[in-house]
Coordinates of N, CA and C in Angstrom, one line a residue:
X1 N -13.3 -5.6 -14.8 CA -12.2 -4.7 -14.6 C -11.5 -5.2 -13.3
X2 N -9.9 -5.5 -13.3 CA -9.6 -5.3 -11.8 C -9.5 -4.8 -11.5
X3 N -9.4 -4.4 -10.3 CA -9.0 -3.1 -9.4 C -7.7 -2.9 -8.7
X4 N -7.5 -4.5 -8.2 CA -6.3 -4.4 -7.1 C -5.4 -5.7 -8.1
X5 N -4.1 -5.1 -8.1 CA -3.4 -6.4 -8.3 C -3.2 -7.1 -7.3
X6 N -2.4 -8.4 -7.9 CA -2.5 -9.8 -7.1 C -0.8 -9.1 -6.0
X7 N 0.1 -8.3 -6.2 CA 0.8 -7.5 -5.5 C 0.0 -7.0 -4.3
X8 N -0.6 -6.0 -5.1 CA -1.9 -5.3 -3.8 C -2.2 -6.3 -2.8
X9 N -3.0 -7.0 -3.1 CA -3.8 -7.9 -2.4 C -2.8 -8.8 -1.3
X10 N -1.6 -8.7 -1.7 CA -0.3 -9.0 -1.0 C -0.4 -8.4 -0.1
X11 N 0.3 -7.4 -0.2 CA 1.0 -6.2 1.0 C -0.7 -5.9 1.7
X12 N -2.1 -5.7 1.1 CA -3.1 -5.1 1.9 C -3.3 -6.8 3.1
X13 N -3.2 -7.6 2.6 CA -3.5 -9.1 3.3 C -2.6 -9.0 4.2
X14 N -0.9 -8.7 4.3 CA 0.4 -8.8 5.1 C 0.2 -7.8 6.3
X15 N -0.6 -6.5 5.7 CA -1.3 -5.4 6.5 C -1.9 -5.7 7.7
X16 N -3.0 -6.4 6.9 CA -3.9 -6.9 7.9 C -3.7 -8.0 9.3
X17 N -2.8 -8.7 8.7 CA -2.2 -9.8 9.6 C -1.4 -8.9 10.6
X18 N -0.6 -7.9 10.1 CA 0.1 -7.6 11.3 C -1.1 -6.3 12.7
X19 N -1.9 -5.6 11.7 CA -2.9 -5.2 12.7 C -3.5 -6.2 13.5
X20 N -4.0 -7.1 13.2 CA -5.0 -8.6 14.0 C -3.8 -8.6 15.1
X21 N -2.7 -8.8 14.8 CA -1.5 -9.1 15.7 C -1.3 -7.8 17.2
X22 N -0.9 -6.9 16.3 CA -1.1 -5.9 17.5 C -2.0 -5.4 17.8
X23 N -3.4 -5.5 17.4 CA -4.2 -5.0 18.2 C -5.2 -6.0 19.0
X24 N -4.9 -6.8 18.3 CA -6.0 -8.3 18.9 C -7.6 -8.1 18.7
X25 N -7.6 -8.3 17.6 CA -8.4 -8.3 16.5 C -8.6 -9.0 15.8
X26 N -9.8 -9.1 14.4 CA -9.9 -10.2 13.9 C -10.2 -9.3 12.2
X27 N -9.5 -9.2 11.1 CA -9.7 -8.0 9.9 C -10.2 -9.2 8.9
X28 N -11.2 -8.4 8.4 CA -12.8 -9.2 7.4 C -12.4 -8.5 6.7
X29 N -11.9 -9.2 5.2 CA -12.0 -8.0 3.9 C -13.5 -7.8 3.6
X30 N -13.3 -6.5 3.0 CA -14.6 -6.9 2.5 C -15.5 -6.4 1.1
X31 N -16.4 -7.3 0.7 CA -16.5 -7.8 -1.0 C -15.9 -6.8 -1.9
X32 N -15.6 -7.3 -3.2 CA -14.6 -6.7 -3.9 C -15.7 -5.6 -4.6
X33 N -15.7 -4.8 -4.9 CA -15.7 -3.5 -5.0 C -17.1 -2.9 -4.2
X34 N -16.5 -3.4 -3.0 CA -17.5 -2.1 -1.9 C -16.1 -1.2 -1.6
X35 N -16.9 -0.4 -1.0 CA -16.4 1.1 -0.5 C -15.2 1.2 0.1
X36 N -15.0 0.1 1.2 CA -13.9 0.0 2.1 C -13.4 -1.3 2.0
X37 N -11.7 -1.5 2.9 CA -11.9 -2.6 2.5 C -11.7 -3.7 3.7
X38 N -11.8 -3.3 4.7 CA -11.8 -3.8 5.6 C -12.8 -3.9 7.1
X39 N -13.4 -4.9 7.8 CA -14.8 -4.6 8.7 C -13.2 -5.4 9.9
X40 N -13.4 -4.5 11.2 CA -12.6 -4.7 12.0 C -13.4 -5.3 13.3
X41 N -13.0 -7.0 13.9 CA -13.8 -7.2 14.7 C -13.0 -8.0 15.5
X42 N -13.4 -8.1 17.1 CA -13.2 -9.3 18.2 C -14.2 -9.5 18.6
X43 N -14.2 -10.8 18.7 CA -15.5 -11.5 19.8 C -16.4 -11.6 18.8
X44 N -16.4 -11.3 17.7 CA -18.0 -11.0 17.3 C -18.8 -9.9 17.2
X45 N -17.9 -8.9 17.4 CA -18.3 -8.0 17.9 C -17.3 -6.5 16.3
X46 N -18.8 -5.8 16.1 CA -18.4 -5.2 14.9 C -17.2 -4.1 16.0
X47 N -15.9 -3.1 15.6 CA -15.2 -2.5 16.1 C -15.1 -1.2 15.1
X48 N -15.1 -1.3 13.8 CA -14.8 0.0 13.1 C -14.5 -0.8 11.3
X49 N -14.8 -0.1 10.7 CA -14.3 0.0 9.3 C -12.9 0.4 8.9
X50 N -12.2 0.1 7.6 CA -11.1 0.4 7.3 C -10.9 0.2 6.1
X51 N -10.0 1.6 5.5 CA -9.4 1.5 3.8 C -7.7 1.2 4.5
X52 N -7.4 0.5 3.7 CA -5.8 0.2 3.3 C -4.9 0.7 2.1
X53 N -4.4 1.9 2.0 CA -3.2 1.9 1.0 C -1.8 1.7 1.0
X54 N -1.0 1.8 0.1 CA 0.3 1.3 0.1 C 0.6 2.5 -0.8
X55 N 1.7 3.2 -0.3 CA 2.6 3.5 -0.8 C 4.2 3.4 -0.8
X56 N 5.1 3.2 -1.8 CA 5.9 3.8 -2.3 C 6.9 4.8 -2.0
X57 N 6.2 5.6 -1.6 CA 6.8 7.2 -0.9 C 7.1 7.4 0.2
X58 N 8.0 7.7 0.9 CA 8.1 7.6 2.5 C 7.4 8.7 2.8
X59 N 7.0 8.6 4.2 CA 5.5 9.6 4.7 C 6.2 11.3 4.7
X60 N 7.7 11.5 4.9 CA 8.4 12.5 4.8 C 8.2 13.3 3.3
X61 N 8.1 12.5 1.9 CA 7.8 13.1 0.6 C 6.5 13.3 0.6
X62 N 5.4 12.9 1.3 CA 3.9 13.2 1.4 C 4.1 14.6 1.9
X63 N 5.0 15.7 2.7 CA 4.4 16.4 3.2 C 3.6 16.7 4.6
X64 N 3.2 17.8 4.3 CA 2.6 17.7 5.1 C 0.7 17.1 5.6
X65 N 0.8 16.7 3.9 CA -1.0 16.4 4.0 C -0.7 14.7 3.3
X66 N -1.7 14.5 3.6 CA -2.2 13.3 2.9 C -3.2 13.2 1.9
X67 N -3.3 13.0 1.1 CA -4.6 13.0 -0.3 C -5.3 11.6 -0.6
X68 N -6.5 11.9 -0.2 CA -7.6 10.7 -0.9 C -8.6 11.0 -1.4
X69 N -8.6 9.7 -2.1 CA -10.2 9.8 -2.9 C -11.3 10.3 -2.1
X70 N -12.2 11.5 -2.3 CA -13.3 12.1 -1.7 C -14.5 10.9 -1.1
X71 N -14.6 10.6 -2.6 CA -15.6 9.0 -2.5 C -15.2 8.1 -1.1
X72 N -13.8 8.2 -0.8 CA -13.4 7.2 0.2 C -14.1 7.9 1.3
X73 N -14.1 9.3 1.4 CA -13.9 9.8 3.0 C -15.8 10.1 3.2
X74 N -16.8 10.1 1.8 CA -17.8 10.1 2.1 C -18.4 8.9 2.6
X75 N -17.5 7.8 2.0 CA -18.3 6.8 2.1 C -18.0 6.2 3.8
X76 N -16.7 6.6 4.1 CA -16.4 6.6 5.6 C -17.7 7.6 6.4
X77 N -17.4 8.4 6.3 CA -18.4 9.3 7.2 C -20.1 8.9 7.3
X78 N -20.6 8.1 6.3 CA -21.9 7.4 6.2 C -21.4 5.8 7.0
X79 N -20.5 5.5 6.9 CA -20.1 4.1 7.8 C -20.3 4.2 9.5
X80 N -19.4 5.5 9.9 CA -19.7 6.0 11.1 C -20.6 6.9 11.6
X81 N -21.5 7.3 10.8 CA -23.0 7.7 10.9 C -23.9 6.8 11.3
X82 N -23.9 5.8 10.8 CA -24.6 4.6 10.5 C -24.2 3.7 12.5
X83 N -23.3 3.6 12.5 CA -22.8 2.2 13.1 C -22.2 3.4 14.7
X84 N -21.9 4.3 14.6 CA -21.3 5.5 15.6 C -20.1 4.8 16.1
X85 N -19.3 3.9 15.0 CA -17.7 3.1 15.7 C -17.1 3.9 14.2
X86 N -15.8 3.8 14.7 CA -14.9 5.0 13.8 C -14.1 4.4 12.8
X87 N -13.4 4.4 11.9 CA -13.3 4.4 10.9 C -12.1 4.4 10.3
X88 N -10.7 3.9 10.0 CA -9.6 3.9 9.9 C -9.3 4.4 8.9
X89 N -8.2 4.8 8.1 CA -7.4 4.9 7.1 C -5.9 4.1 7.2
X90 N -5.5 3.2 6.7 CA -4.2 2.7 7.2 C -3.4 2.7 6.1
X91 N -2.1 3.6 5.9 CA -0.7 3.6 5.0 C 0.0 2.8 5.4
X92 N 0.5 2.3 4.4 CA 1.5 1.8 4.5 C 3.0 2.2 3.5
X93 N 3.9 2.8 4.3 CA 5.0 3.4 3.8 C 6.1 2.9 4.1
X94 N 7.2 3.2 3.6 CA 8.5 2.2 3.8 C 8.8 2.2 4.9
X95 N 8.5 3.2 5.8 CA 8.6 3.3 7.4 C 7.8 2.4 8.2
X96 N 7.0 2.2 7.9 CA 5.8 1.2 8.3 C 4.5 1.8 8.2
X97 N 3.4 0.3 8.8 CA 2.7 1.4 9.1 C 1.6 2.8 9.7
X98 N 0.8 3.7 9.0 CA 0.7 4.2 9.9 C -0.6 4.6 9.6
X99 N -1.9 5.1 10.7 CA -2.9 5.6 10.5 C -3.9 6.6 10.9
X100 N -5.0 6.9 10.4 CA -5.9 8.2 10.5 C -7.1 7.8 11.3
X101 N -7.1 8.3 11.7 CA -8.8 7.5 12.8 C -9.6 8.6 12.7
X102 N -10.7 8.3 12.2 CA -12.4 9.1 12.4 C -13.6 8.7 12.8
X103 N -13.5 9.6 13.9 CA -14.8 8.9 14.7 C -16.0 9.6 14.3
X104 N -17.3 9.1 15.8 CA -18.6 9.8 15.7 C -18.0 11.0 17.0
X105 N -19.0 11.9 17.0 CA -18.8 12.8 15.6 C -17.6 13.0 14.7
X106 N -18.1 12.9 13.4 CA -17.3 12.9 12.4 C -16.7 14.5 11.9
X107 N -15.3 14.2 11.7 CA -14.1 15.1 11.8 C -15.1 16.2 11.1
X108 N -15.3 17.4 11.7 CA -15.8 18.5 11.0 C -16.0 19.1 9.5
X109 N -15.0 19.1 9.3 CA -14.2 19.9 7.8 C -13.5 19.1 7.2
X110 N -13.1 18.9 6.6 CA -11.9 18.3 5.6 C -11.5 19.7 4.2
X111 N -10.0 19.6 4.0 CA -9.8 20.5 3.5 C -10.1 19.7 1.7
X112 N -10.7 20.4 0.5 CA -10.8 19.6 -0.6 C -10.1 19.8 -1.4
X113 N -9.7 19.5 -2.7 CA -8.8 19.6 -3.8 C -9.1 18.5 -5.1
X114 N -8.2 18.6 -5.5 CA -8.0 17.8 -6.8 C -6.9 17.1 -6.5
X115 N -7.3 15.7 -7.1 CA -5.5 15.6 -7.3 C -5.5 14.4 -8.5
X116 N -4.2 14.0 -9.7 CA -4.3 13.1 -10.4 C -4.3 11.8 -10.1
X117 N -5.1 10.7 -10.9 CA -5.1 9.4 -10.2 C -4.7 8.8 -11.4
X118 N -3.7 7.9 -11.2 CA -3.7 6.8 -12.8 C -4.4 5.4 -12.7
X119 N -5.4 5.2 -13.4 CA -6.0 4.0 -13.1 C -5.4 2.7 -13.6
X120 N -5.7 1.4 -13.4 CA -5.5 0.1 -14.1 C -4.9 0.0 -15.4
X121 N -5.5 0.4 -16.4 CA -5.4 1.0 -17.9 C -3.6 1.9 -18.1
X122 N -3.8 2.7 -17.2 CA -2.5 3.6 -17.2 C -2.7 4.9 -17.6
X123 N -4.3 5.3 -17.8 CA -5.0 6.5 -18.3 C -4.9 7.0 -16.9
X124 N -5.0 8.5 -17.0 CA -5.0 9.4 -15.9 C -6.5 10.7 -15.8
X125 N -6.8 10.9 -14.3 CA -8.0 11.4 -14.4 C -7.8 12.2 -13.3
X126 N -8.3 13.4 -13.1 CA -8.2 14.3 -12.1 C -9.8 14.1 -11.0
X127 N -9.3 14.2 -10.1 CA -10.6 13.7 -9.6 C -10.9 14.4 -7.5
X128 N -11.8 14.8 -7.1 CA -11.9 15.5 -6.2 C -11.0 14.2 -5.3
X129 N -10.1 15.4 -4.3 CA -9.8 14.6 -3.0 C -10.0 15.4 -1.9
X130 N -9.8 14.5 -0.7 CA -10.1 15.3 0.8 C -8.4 15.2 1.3
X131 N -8.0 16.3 1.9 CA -6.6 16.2 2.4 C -6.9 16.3 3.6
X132 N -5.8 15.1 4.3 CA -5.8 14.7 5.5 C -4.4 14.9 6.4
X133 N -4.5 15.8 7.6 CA -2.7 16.4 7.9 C -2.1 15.2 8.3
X134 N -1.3 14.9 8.0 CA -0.1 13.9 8.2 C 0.3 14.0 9.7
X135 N 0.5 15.3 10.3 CA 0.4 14.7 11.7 C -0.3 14.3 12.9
X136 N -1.7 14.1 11.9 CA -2.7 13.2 12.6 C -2.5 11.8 12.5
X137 N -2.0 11.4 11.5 CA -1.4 10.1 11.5 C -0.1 9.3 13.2
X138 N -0.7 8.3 12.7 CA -0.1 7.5 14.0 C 0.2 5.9 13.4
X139 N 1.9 6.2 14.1 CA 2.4 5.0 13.6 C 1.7 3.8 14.3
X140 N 1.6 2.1 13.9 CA 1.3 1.3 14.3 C 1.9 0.8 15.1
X141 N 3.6 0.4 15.1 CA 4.4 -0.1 15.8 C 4.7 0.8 17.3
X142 N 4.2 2.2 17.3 CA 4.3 2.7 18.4 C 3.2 3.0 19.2
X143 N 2.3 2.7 18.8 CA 1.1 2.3 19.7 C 1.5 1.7 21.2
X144 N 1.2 1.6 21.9 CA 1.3 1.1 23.4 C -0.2 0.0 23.5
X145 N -1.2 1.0 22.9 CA -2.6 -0.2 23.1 C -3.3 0.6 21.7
X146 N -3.8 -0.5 21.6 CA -4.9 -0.2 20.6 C -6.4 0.7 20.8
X147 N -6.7 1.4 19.3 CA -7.3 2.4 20.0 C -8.8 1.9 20.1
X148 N -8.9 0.5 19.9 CA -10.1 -0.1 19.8 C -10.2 -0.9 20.8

């Protein structure tokens, strides 16, 4: 099955290049269908995990929440359990882009829900998500220093 089109893998690769850039870093995909998709490192030195999406929608039609896959944010919270370095979410929206950081200790609560997903196929499935407030998000390009 794929997962990501050869588009995807575009704009998430283009992503990655411009974080390495401003934060001075070095972004490790990582193998195709593990949990996250990115191991964030300098020197050698592990720095934090990271999921990449792309949307479509400017961050202003999102609202005021953000919606993801549950599976994403458990599998985050056992990453930074594990390793006690924190954990990214990075959008990418027409505005640029912009992201969610979770550290140790890991964000208390998360609010849950549903929400619809259309898969590869073009079949649709309702499926638990965690919502995440949007004005916890932080643009990249306005960063001053990186938070790593």
């Amino acid at each position: 099955m794929k997962r990501e089109s050869p588009v995807d893998k575009y704009h998430e690769r283009e992503a990655g290049a411009k974080i390495e850039e401003k934060w001075n870093l070095q972004v490790f995909e990582c193998a195709k269908f593990y949990r996250c998709d990115w191991q964030l490192m300098r020197n050698g030195e592990h720095l934090a995990f990271a999921e990449y999406k792309f949307s479509t929608k400017k961050i202003a039609e999102k609202g005021e929440h953000y919606w993801i896959n549950l599976s994403k944010i458990m599998f985050a919270e056992s990453l930074i359990m594990i390793s006690g370095k924190p954990w990214f979410l990075f959008v990418e929206f027409p505005e640029g882009i912009f992201y969610h950081q979770l550290e140790y200790p890991v964000h208390p609560f998360f609010e849950i829900s549903r929400f619809i997903k259309k898969d590869q196929d073009g079949n649709y499935s309702k499926q638990p998500c965690a919502i995440l407030p949007i004005k916890e998000f932080h643009k990249l390009d306005e960063d001053k220093t990186s938070p790593l």
